[in-house]
Amino acid sequence: MKQGKGIPAFAGIAVGKVCLLQRNRPIDTTGSGDPQQEQESFARACKEADAQLEQLAEHARKDLGEEQVMILEVQQMMLQDQDFLDNVTVKIRKGASAAQAALDAGKECSAEFAALDDEYMKARAADIQDIARRLAAILSNQDAISLPEPAIVLAEDLGPSETIQLPRENILALVTKQGSTNSHTAILARTLNIPSLVQTEIELSPELAGRQMAVDGFTGTYTLDPDEQTIKALNACRNAQSQKVRELEAWRGKPSVTQSGKTVRIYANIGNVEDAKAAMCGDAEGIGLLRSEFLYLGREDYPNEQELYTAYRSVVDTMQGKPVIVRTIDIGADKRADYLGLKEEENPALGERGIRFCLGREDVFCTGLRAIYRAAAGGPVSIMFPMIASAWEVEKARSICESVEAELTAQGIAHGKPEIGVMIETPAAAICSEQLAQMVDFFSVGTNDLTQYLLAADRQNAAVMPYCDPHHPAVLNMLAYIAESAHKAGIWAGICGELAADPQLTERFLKMGFDELSVAPGEVLALRKRVCESEV
């Protein structure tokens, strides 16, 4: 038995086998040199890829909608396409490895589809490349992120594109050697309501895979190969916590109103359709932040308008008439994908991200906006621009919205008329909040970024975590000013950063006058209890 420490990112108890998650290696295309052996390997890879795609399709059918299912079915059809298969066979006979043959045949076939006039067929070019890469990865023993059974995920760190690919139903806990309480690992843990430790004192090695581990997200400790006494104590702690969760059920369905009669809307932060279901189960009164960028991560190419619409509309339908606030794509900084073509930046947190990316890539921006406007035909949807620093950015973004709306109207496509708000997460936006309040329908404060920019302390950097203090007077004074500026202009203000769930600050936020607090789905009832018991 060996114990170690970490920093709790989300409280809870978990006991299970370790799944060691390692960064993908480059695809090995050397092969055996034997064409017959390579052909047999390719046939086995096709069967395995088909099984993987069928499993993904089942998941998509339940949670992501038929558009995603169709994409996976196109990839399955490619595994039976005789032209593609013959192309691979020819290349293998000429001496290529099965992995290299699959990549080259996929590239050629993809180019043929991309050259077609039909827009739907053009869009399939990326799907063909995706299946070719899947086959090559299988052939080089580099499987995609997989978690076939419930396990504790152990990793150096987890980026956004990795967390989005994890099969959430099988995550018992998240344990990382790096990361911070504001990292994507921590955000995912809070959304899924699972225990999580970051900055753990553990040396990652292959021999850890499959070993038993116990995680205590209350004390920030982990135990490798725990004995019966340790497991018994942790189970007792878990039972006590479960009792507290059951007691919170008394607040389900109750209005979020303080003792003095002030109403506060309690919304949930989500990243996809599954999270929307968690928000409904958690009794959220709406979605305060739909992180649309997660629909762009873990992919090989841009999602098209129909894919985005299907995802947004699924969230709207899941929320059954409750408000949904969609943040336009906040890509950049630590949220990256190769196909985005983002340049390497010396300081990406201050680079081309959020609204800056959108205004520089209007084609991508407009595709997302069209999907949001269309989804708004099914229920109350609002649009929120991230990383605003200047009034001209709001003017430009609103102008693009007007053009998108006019275009949809001219095309006779059903759409809604979303309210438009901005995230206040840069010091510039906070200081100019009186001016910005005249231009929008609402504010939502992103406290994670606002804190790091105000205090000049990278929220992803463990070394400066003590300096990235969200309780700092500068942060709290700025929050009060933002709420005041909003109310002067007659608009509402909310908080959608992680700070909204901080039990030490609920009372203070109520005194500041914030109208809405958006938290992880599993934290809604606890926050409602604090609001209802407050005398503010």
PDB file of N, CA, C and O in Angstrom, residues 453-518:
ATOM      1  N   TYR A 453      -6.213  37.486 -15.496  1.00  0.00           N
ATOM      2  CA  TYR A 453      -5.769  38.706 -16.158  1.00  0.00           C
ATOM      3  C   TYR A 453      -5.592  39.858 -15.178  1.00  0.00           C
ATOM      4  O   TYR A 453      -4.667  40.667 -15.304  1.00  0.00           O
ATOM      5  N   LEU A 454      -6.477  39.948 -14.198  1.00  0.00           N
ATOM      6  CA  LEU A 454      -6.352  41.003 -13.197  1.00  0.00           C
ATOM      7  C   LEU A 454      -5.101  40.830 -12.355  1.00  0.00           C
ATOM      8  O   LEU A 454      -4.420  41.801 -12.015  1.00  0.00           O
ATOM      9  N   LEU A 455      -4.777  39.574 -12.019  1.00  0.00           N
ATOM     10  CA  LEU A 455      -3.663  39.310 -11.098  1.00  0.00           C
ATOM     11  C   LEU A 455      -2.383  38.897 -11.822  1.00  0.00           C
ATOM     12  O   LEU A 455      -1.380  38.582 -11.167  1.00  0.00           O
ATOM     13  N   ALA A 456      -2.423  38.870 -13.159  1.00  0.00           N
ATOM     14  CA  ALA A 456      -1.245  38.493 -13.952  1.00  0.00           C
ATOM     15  C   ALA A 456      -0.687  37.157 -13.495  1.00  0.00           C
ATOM     16  O   ALA A 456       0.520  36.980 -13.344  1.00  0.00           O
ATOM     17  N   ALA A 457      -1.574  36.187 -13.289  1.00  0.00           N
ATOM     18  CA  ALA A 457      -1.181  34.856 -12.824  1.00  0.00           C
ATOM     19  C   ALA A 457      -1.905  33.810 -13.660  1.00  0.00           C
ATOM     20  O   ALA A 457      -3.129  33.689 -13.581  1.00  0.00           O
ATOM     21  N   ASP A 458      -1.159  33.064 -14.464  1.00  0.00           N
ATOM     22  CA  ASP A 458      -1.703  32.050 -15.351  1.00  0.00           C
ATOM     23  C   ASP A 458      -2.472  30.996 -14.557  1.00  0.00           C
ATOM     24  O   ASP A 458      -1.902  30.301 -13.715  1.00  0.00           O
ATOM     25  N   ARG A 459      -3.759  30.849 -14.831  1.00  0.00           N
ATOM     26  CA  ARG A 459      -4.577  29.908 -14.067  1.00  0.00           C
ATOM     27  C   ARG A 459      -4.247  28.458 -14.361  1.00  0.00           C
ATOM     28  O   ARG A 459      -4.681  27.561 -13.632  1.00  0.00           O
ATOM     29  N   GLN A 460      -3.490  28.193 -15.440  1.00  0.00           N
ATOM     30  CA  GLN A 460      -3.090  26.831 -15.765  1.00  0.00           C
ATOM     31  C   GLN A 460      -1.711  26.481 -15.192  1.00  0.00           C
ATOM     32  O   GLN A 460      -1.288  25.330 -15.267  1.00  0.00           O
ATOM     33  N   ASN A 461      -1.036  27.456 -14.651  1.00  0.00           N
ATOM     34  CA  ASN A 461       0.329  27.262 -14.160  1.00  0.00           C
ATOM     35  C   ASN A 461       0.316  26.964 -12.668  1.00  0.00           C
ATOM     36  O   ASN A 461       0.027  27.838 -11.847  1.00  0.00           O
ATOM     37  N   ALA A 462       0.659  25.733 -12.314  1.00  0.00           N
ATOM     38  CA  ALA A 462       0.620  25.314 -10.913  1.00  0.00           C
ATOM     39  C   ALA A 462       1.561  26.140 -10.044  1.00  0.00           C
ATOM     40  O   ALA A 462       1.295  26.357  -8.854  1.00  0.00           O
ATOM     41  N   ALA A 463       2.651  26.617 -10.620  1.00  0.00           N
ATOM     42  CA  ALA A 463       3.647  27.344  -9.838  1.00  0.00           C
ATOM     43  C   ALA A 463       3.120  28.680  -9.301  1.00  0.00           C
ATOM     44  O   ALA A 463       3.615  29.181  -8.286  1.00  0.00           O
ATOM     45  N   VAL A 464       2.123  29.254  -9.979  1.00  0.00           N
ATOM     46  CA  VAL A 464       1.609  30.557  -9.531  1.00  0.00           C
ATOM     47  C   VAL A 464       0.187  30.455  -8.988  1.00  0.00           C
ATOM     48  O   VAL A 464      -0.494  31.476  -8.842  1.00  0.00           O
ATOM     49  N   MET A 465      -0.244  29.244  -8.680  1.00  0.00           N
ATOM     50  CA  MET A 465      -1.605  29.085  -8.148  1.00  0.00           C
ATOM     51  C   MET A 465      -1.885  29.953  -6.917  1.00  0.00           C
ATOM     52  O   MET A 465      -2.970  30.532  -6.799  1.00  0.00           O
ATOM     53  N   PRO A 466      -0.941  30.069  -5.970  1.00  0.00           N
ATOM     54  CA  PRO A 466      -1.222  30.909  -4.791  1.00  0.00           C
ATOM     55  C   PRO A 466      -1.482  32.371  -5.148  1.00  0.00           C
ATOM     56  O   PRO A 466      -2.128  33.097  -4.382  1.00  0.00           O
ATOM     57  N   TYR A 467      -0.978  32.801  -6.312  1.00  0.00           N
ATOM     58  CA  TYR A 467      -1.157  34.194  -6.724  1.00  0.00           C
ATOM     59  C   TYR A 467      -2.465  34.403  -7.486  1.00  0.00           C
ATOM     60  O   TYR A 467      -2.932  35.528  -7.620  1.00  0.00           O
ATOM     61  N   CYS A 468      -3.015  33.313  -8.003  1.00  0.00           N
ATOM     62  CA  CYS A 468      -4.268  33.408  -8.776  1.00  0.00           C
ATOM     63  C   CYS A 468      -5.441  33.234  -7.813  1.00  0.00           C
ATOM     64  O   CYS A 468      -6.166  32.236  -7.853  1.00  0.00           O
ATOM     65  N   ASP A 469      -5.619  34.216  -6.960  1.00  0.00           N
ATOM     66  CA  ASP A 469      -6.571  34.145  -5.839  1.00  0.00           C
ATOM     67  C   ASP A 469      -7.885  34.831  -6.207  1.00  0.00           C
ATOM     68  O   ASP A 469      -7.946  36.061  -6.254  1.00  0.00           O
ATOM     69  N   PRO A 470      -8.953  34.062  -6.444  1.00  0.00           N
ATOM     70  CA  PRO A 470     -10.231  34.680  -6.827  1.00  0.00           C
ATOM     71  C   PRO A 470     -10.871  35.483  -5.692  1.00  0.00           C
ATOM     72  O   PRO A 470     -11.826  36.226  -5.943  1.00  0.00           O
ATOM     73  N   HIS A 471     -10.347  35.341  -4.480  1.00  0.00           N
ATOM     74  CA  HIS A 471     -10.875  36.120  -3.354  1.00  0.00           C
ATOM     75  C   HIS A 471     -10.122  37.444  -3.178  1.00  0.00           C
ATOM     76  O   HIS A 471     -10.395  38.187  -2.236  1.00  0.00           O
ATOM     77  N   HIS A 472      -9.198  37.721  -4.053  1.00  0.00           N
ATOM     78  CA  HIS A 472      -8.402  38.948  -3.988  1.00  0.00           C
ATOM     79  C   HIS A 472      -9.341  40.164  -4.032  1.00  0.00           C
ATOM     80  O   HIS A 472     -10.309  40.183  -4.789  1.00  0.00           O
ATOM     81  N   PRO A 473      -9.063  41.188  -3.227  1.00  0.00           N
ATOM     82  CA  PRO A 473      -9.933  42.382  -3.227  1.00  0.00           C
ATOM     83  C   PRO A 473     -10.136  42.994  -4.609  1.00  0.00           C
ATOM     84  O   PRO A 473     -11.226  43.495  -4.922  1.00  0.00           O
ATOM     85  N   ALA A 474      -9.104  42.941  -5.463  1.00  0.00           N
ATOM     86  CA  ALA A 474      -9.247  43.514  -6.807  1.00  0.00           C
ATOM     87  C   ALA A 474     -10.319  42.784  -7.607  1.00  0.00           C
ATOM     88  O   ALA A 474     -11.102  43.406  -8.334  1.00  0.00           O
ATOM     89  N   VAL A 475     -10.368  41.457  -7.460  1.00  0.00           N
ATOM     90  CA  VAL A 475     -11.369  40.660  -8.177  1.00  0.00           C
ATOM     91  C   VAL A 475     -12.766  40.972  -7.656  1.00  0.00           C
ATOM     92  O   VAL A 475     -13.702  41.220  -8.423  1.00  0.00           O
ATOM     93  N   LEU A 476     -12.920  40.976  -6.330  1.00  0.00           N
ATOM     94  CA  LEU A 476     -14.238  41.188  -5.736  1.00  0.00           C
ATOM     95  C   LEU A 476     -14.741  42.609  -5.976  1.00  0.00           C
ATOM     96  O   LEU A 476     -15.933  42.821  -6.247  1.00  0.00           O
ATOM     97  N   ASN A 477     -13.859  43.590  -5.912  1.00  0.00           N
ATOM     98  CA  ASN A 477     -14.267  44.972  -6.184  1.00  0.00           C
ATOM     99  C   ASN A 477     -14.700  45.129  -7.642  1.00  0.00           C
ATOM    100  O   ASN A 477     -15.665  45.849  -7.945  1.00  0.00           O
ATOM    101  N   MET A 478     -13.993  44.444  -8.527  1.00  0.00           N
ATOM    102  CA  MET A 478     -14.335  44.518  -9.951  1.00  0.00           C
ATOM    103  C   MET A 478     -15.693  43.869 -10.217  1.00  0.00           C
ATOM    104  O   MET A 478     -16.494  44.373 -11.007  1.00  0.00           O
ATOM    105  N   LEU A 479     -15.960  42.750  -9.547  1.00  0.00           N
ATOM    106  CA  LEU A 479     -17.246  42.078  -9.707  1.00  0.00           C
ATOM    107  C   LEU A 479     -18.389  42.991  -9.275  1.00  0.00           C
ATOM    108  O   LEU A 479     -19.433  43.061  -9.939  1.00  0.00           O
ATOM    109  N   ALA A 480     -18.208  43.673  -8.154  1.00  0.00           N
ATOM    110  CA  ALA A 480     -19.252  44.589  -7.669  1.00  0.00           C
ATOM    111  C   ALA A 480     -19.509  45.699  -8.685  1.00  0.00           C
ATOM    112  O   ALA A 480     -20.665  46.077  -8.943  1.00  0.00           O
ATOM    113  N   TYR A 481     -18.435  46.221  -9.284  1.00  0.00           N
ATOM    114  CA  TYR A 481     -18.578  47.291 -10.266  1.00  0.00           C
ATOM    115  C   TYR A 481     -19.308  46.807 -11.523  1.00  0.00           C
ATOM    116  O   TYR A 481     -20.131  47.532 -12.098  1.00  0.00           O
ATOM    117  N   ILE A 482     -19.017  45.587 -11.941  1.00  0.00           N
ATOM    118  CA  ILE A 482     -19.664  45.019 -13.132  1.00  0.00           C
ATOM    119  C   ILE A 482     -21.175  44.896 -12.908  1.00  0.00           C
ATOM    120  O   ILE A 482     -21.984  45.270 -13.774  1.00  0.00           O
ATOM    121  N   ALA A 483     -21.572  44.370 -11.754  1.00  0.00           N
ATOM    122  CA  ALA A 483     -23.005  44.230 -11.451  1.00  0.00           C
ATOM    123  C   ALA A 483     -23.681  45.597 -11.405  1.00  0.00           C
ATOM    124  O   ALA A 483     -24.797  45.779 -11.923  1.00  0.00           O
ATOM    125  N   GLU A 484     -22.995  46.563 -10.816  1.00  0.00           N
ATOM    126  CA  GLU A 484     -23.545  47.919 -10.716  1.00  0.00           C
ATOM    127  C   GLU A 484     -23.729  48.534 -12.105  1.00  0.00           C
ATOM    128  O   GLU A 484     -24.755  49.157 -12.393  1.00  0.00           O
ATOM    129  N   SER A 485     -22.744  48.339 -12.976  1.00  0.00           N
ATOM    130  CA  SER A 485     -22.815  48.893 -14.335  1.00  0.00           C
ATOM    131  C   SER A 485     -23.979  48.292 -15.109  1.00  0.00           C
ATOM    132  O   SER A 485     -24.678  48.999 -15.847  1.00  0.00           O
ATOM    133  N   ALA A 486     -24.182  46.994 -14.957  1.00  0.00           N
ATOM    134  CA  ALA A 486     -25.279  46.328 -15.651  1.00  0.00           C
ATOM    135  C   ALA A 486     -26.619  46.888 -15.212  1.00  0.00           C
ATOM    136  O   ALA A 486     -27.484  47.219 -16.043  1.00  0.00           O
ATOM    137  N   HIS A 487     -26.795  47.007 -13.914  1.00  0.00           N
ATOM    138  CA  HIS A 487     -28.095  47.451 -13.392  1.00  0.00           C
ATOM    139  C   HIS A 487     -28.378  48.915 -13.725  1.00  0.00           C
ATOM    140  O   HIS A 487     -29.536  49.301 -13.915  1.00  0.00           O
ATOM    141  N   LYS A 488     -27.334  49.723 -13.811  1.00  0.00           N
ATOM    142  CA  LYS A 488     -27.520  51.123 -14.217  1.00  0.00           C
ATOM    143  C   LYS A 488     -28.129  51.207 -15.612  1.00  0.00           C
ATOM    144  O   LYS A 488     -28.920  52.096 -15.920  1.00  0.00           O
ATOM    145  N   ALA A 489     -27.738  50.255 -16.465  1.00  0.00           N
ATOM    146  CA  ALA A 489     -28.226  50.251 -17.853  1.00  0.00           C
ATOM    147  C   ALA A 489     -29.503  49.444 -18.014  1.00  0.00           C
ATOM    148  O   ALA A 489     -30.042  49.334 -19.122  1.00  0.00           O
ATOM    149  N   GLY A 490     -29.991  48.850 -16.927  1.00  0.00           N
ATOM    150  CA  GLY A 490     -31.237  48.083 -16.983  1.00  0.00           C
ATOM    151  C   GLY A 490     -31.094  46.688 -17.540  1.00  0.00           C
ATOM    152  O   GLY A 490     -32.074  46.104 -18.023  1.00  0.00           O
ATOM    153  N   ILE A 491     -29.883  46.130 -17.519  1.00  0.00           N
ATOM    154  CA  ILE A 491     -29.700  44.747 -17.973  1.00  0.00           C
ATOM    155  C   ILE A 491     -29.313  43.878 -16.779  1.00  0.00           C
ATOM    156  O   ILE A 491     -28.943  44.386 -15.715  1.00  0.00           O
ATOM    157  N   TRP A 492     -29.392  42.565 -16.949  1.00  0.00           N
ATOM    158  CA  TRP A 492     -29.054  41.668 -15.850  1.00  0.00           C
ATOM    159  C   TRP A 492     -27.600  41.214 -15.946  1.00  0.00           C
ATOM    160  O   TRP A 492     -26.988  41.253 -17.020  1.00  0.00           O
ATOM    161  N   ALA A 493     -27.066  40.769 -14.819  1.00  0.00           N
ATOM    162  CA  ALA A 493     -25.683  40.308 -14.765  1.00  0.00           C
ATOM    163  C   ALA A 493     -25.603  38.989 -14.013  1.00  0.00           C
ATOM    164  O   ALA A 493     -26.272  38.793 -13.000  1.00  0.00           O
ATOM    165  N   GLY A 494     -24.791  38.087 -14.547  1.00  0.00           N
ATOM    166  CA  GLY A 494     -24.592  36.794 -13.899  1.00  0.00           C
ATOM    167  C   GLY A 494     -23.124  36.447 -13.811  1.00  0.00           C
ATOM    168  O   GLY A 494     -22.253  37.174 -14.312  1.00  0.00           O
ATOM    169  N   ILE A 495     -22.833  35.328 -13.192  1.00  0.00           N
ATOM    170  CA  ILE A 495     -21.469  34.799 -13.096  1.00  0.00           C
ATOM    171  C   ILE A 495     -21.509  33.358 -13.587  1.00  0.00           C
ATOM    172  O   ILE A 495     -22.292  32.547 -13.089  1.00  0.00           O
ATOM    173  N   CYS A 496     -20.663  33.056 -14.577  1.00  0.00           N
ATOM    174  CA  CYS A 496     -20.632  31.679 -15.073  1.00  0.00           C
ATOM    175  C   CYS A 496     -19.276  31.018 -14.844  1.00  0.00           C
ATOM    176  O   CYS A 496     -19.058  29.872 -15.219  1.00  0.00           O
ATOM    177  N   GLY A 497     -18.343  31.728 -14.205  1.00  0.00           N
ATOM    178  CA  GLY A 497     -17.048  31.138 -13.877  1.00  0.00           C
ATOM    179  C   GLY A 497     -17.172  30.203 -12.686  1.00  0.00           C
ATOM    180  O   GLY A 497     -18.210  30.139 -12.002  1.00  0.00           O
ATOM    181  N   GLU A 498     -16.093  29.468 -12.405  1.00  0.00           N
ATOM    182  CA  GLU A 498     -16.112  28.487 -11.320  1.00  0.00           C
ATOM    183  C   GLU A 498     -16.397  29.135  -9.976  1.00  0.00           C
ATOM    184  O   GLU A 498     -16.871  28.486  -9.047  1.00  0.00           O
ATOM    185  N   LEU A 499     -16.123  30.420  -9.857  1.00  0.00           N
ATOM    186  CA  LEU A 499     -16.318  31.119  -8.582  1.00  0.00           C
ATOM    187  C   LEU A 499     -17.783  31.173  -8.165  1.00  0.00           C
ATOM    188  O   LEU A 499     -18.096  31.345  -6.983  1.00  0.00           O
ATOM    189  N   ALA A 500     -18.687  31.007  -9.124  1.00  0.00           N
ATOM    190  CA  ALA A 500     -20.119  31.072  -8.811  1.00  0.00           C
ATOM    191  C   ALA A 500     -20.532  30.014  -7.802  1.00  0.00           C
ATOM    192  O   ALA A 500     -21.531  30.181  -7.096  1.00  0.00           O
ATOM    193  N   ALA A 501     -19.766  28.921  -7.724  1.00  0.00           N
ATOM    194  CA  ALA A 501     -20.127  27.830  -6.811  1.00  0.00           C
ATOM    195  C   ALA A 501     -19.420  27.931  -5.465  1.00  0.00           C
ATOM    196  O   ALA A 501     -19.624  27.071  -4.598  1.00  0.00           O
ATOM    197  N   ASP A 502     -18.601  28.944  -5.280  1.00  0.00           N
ATOM    198  CA  ASP A 502     -17.825  29.077  -4.042  1.00  0.00           C
ATOM    199  C   ASP A 502     -18.761  29.396  -2.872  1.00  0.00           C
ATOM    200  O   ASP A 502     -19.347  30.480  -2.818  1.00  0.00           O
ATOM    201  N   PRO A 503     -18.898  28.477  -1.907  1.00  0.00           N
ATOM    202  CA  PRO A 503     -19.840  28.710  -0.803  1.00  0.00           C
ATOM    203  C   PRO A 503     -19.474  29.913   0.066  1.00  0.00           C
ATOM    204  O   PRO A 503     -20.342  30.508   0.710  1.00  0.00           O
ATOM    205  N   GLN A 504     -18.186  30.292   0.061  1.00  0.00           N
ATOM    206  CA  GLN A 504     -17.766  31.437   0.869  1.00  0.00           C
ATOM    207  C   GLN A 504     -18.212  32.768   0.272  1.00  0.00           C
ATOM    208  O   GLN A 504     -18.201  33.793   0.969  1.00  0.00           O
ATOM    209  N   LEU A 505     -18.611  32.749  -0.998  1.00  0.00           N
ATOM    210  CA  LEU A 505     -18.919  34.008  -1.667  1.00  0.00           C
ATOM    211  C   LEU A 505     -20.386  34.160  -2.071  1.00  0.00           C
ATOM    212  O   LEU A 505     -20.765  35.211  -2.581  1.00  0.00           O
ATOM    213  N   THR A 506     -21.200  33.142  -1.847  1.00  0.00           N
ATOM    214  CA  THR A 506     -22.614  33.227  -2.253  1.00  0.00           C
ATOM    215  C   THR A 506     -23.281  34.462  -1.666  1.00  0.00           C
ATOM    216  O   THR A 506     -23.932  35.250  -2.378  1.00  0.00           O
ATOM    217  N   GLU A 507     -23.118  34.658  -0.380  1.00  0.00           N
ATOM    218  CA  GLU A 507     -23.733  35.808   0.294  1.00  0.00           C
ATOM    219  C   GLU A 507     -23.242  37.120  -0.306  1.00  0.00           C
ATOM    220  O   GLU A 507     -24.021  38.056  -0.517  1.00  0.00           O
ATOM    221  N   ARG A 508     -21.960  37.174  -0.587  1.00  0.00           N
ATOM    222  CA  ARG A 508     -21.384  38.414  -1.127  1.00  0.00           C
ATOM    223  C   ARG A 508     -21.905  38.703  -2.527  1.00  0.00           C
ATOM    224  O   ARG A 508     -22.185  39.860  -2.875  1.00  0.00           O
ATOM    225  N   PHE A 509     -22.044  37.662  -3.346  1.00  0.00           N
ATOM    226  CA  PHE A 509     -22.574  37.854  -4.697  1.00  0.00           C
ATOM    227  C   PHE A 509     -24.015  38.364  -4.639  1.00  0.00           C
ATOM    228  O   PHE A 509     -24.426  39.186  -5.458  1.00  0.00           O
ATOM    229  N   LEU A 510     -24.768  37.858  -3.681  1.00  0.00           N
ATOM    230  CA  LEU A 510     -26.155  38.307  -3.530  1.00  0.00           C
ATOM    231  C   LEU A 510     -26.195  39.785  -3.134  1.00  0.00           C
ATOM    232  O   LEU A 510     -27.035  40.553  -3.627  1.00  0.00           O
ATOM    233  N   LYS A 511     -25.282  40.184  -2.262  1.00  0.00           N
ATOM    234  CA  LYS A 511     -25.226  41.594  -1.851  1.00  0.00           C
ATOM    235  C   LYS A 511     -24.800  42.486  -3.006  1.00  0.00           C
ATOM    236  O   LYS A 511     -25.240  43.631  -3.107  1.00  0.00           O
ATOM    237  N   MET A 512     -23.944  41.967  -3.865  1.00  0.00           N
ATOM    238  CA  MET A 512     -23.527  42.734  -5.049  1.00  0.00           C
ATOM    239  C   MET A 512     -24.685  42.931  -6.027  1.00  0.00           C
ATOM    240  O   MET A 512     -24.665  43.839  -6.840  1.00  0.00           O
ATOM    241  N   GLY A 513     -25.687  42.032  -5.938  1.00  0.00           N
ATOM    242  CA  GLY A 513     -26.863  42.160  -6.793  1.00  0.00           C
ATOM    243  C   GLY A 513     -26.872  41.292  -8.024  1.00  0.00           C
ATOM    244  O   GLY A 513     -27.686  41.508  -8.940  1.00  0.00           O
ATOM    245  N   PHE A 514     -25.986  40.298  -8.101  1.00  0.00           N
ATOM    246  CA  PHE A 514     -25.988  39.427  -9.275  1.00  0.00           C
ATOM    247  C   PHE A 514     -27.325  38.698  -9.398  1.00  0.00           C
ATOM    248  O   PHE A 514     -27.885  38.229  -8.405  1.00  0.00           O
ATOM    249  N   ASP A 515     -27.827  38.639 -10.618  1.00  0.00           N
ATOM    250  CA  ASP A 515     -29.159  38.095 -10.880  1.00  0.00           C
ATOM    251  C   ASP A 515     -29.134  36.606 -11.212  1.00  0.00           C
ATOM    252  O   ASP A 515     -30.173  35.947 -11.160  1.00  0.00           O
ATOM    253  N   GLU A 516     -27.954  36.090 -11.593  1.00  0.00           N
ATOM    254  CA  GLU A 516     -27.861  34.704 -12.041  1.00  0.00           C
ATOM    255  C   GLU A 516     -26.489  34.154 -11.678  1.00  0.00           C
ATOM    256  O   GLU A 516     -25.474  34.869 -11.744  1.00  0.00           O
ATOM    257  N   LEU A 517     -26.470  32.887 -11.269  1.00  0.00           N
ATOM    258  CA  LEU A 517     -25.226  32.181 -10.976  1.00  0.00           C
ATOM    259  C   LEU A 517     -25.278  30.853 -11.729  1.00  0.00           C
ATOM    260  O   LEU A 517     -26.255  30.118 -11.617  1.00  0.00           O
ATOM    261  N   SER A 518     -24.231  30.573 -12.489  1.00  0.00           N
ATOM    262  CA  SER A 518     -24.213  29.346 -13.295  1.00  0.00           C
ATOM    263  C   SER A 518     -23.068  28.457 -12.836  1.00  0.00           C
ATOM    264  O   SER A 518     -21.908  28.884 -12.807  1.00  0.00           O
TER     265      SER A 518
END
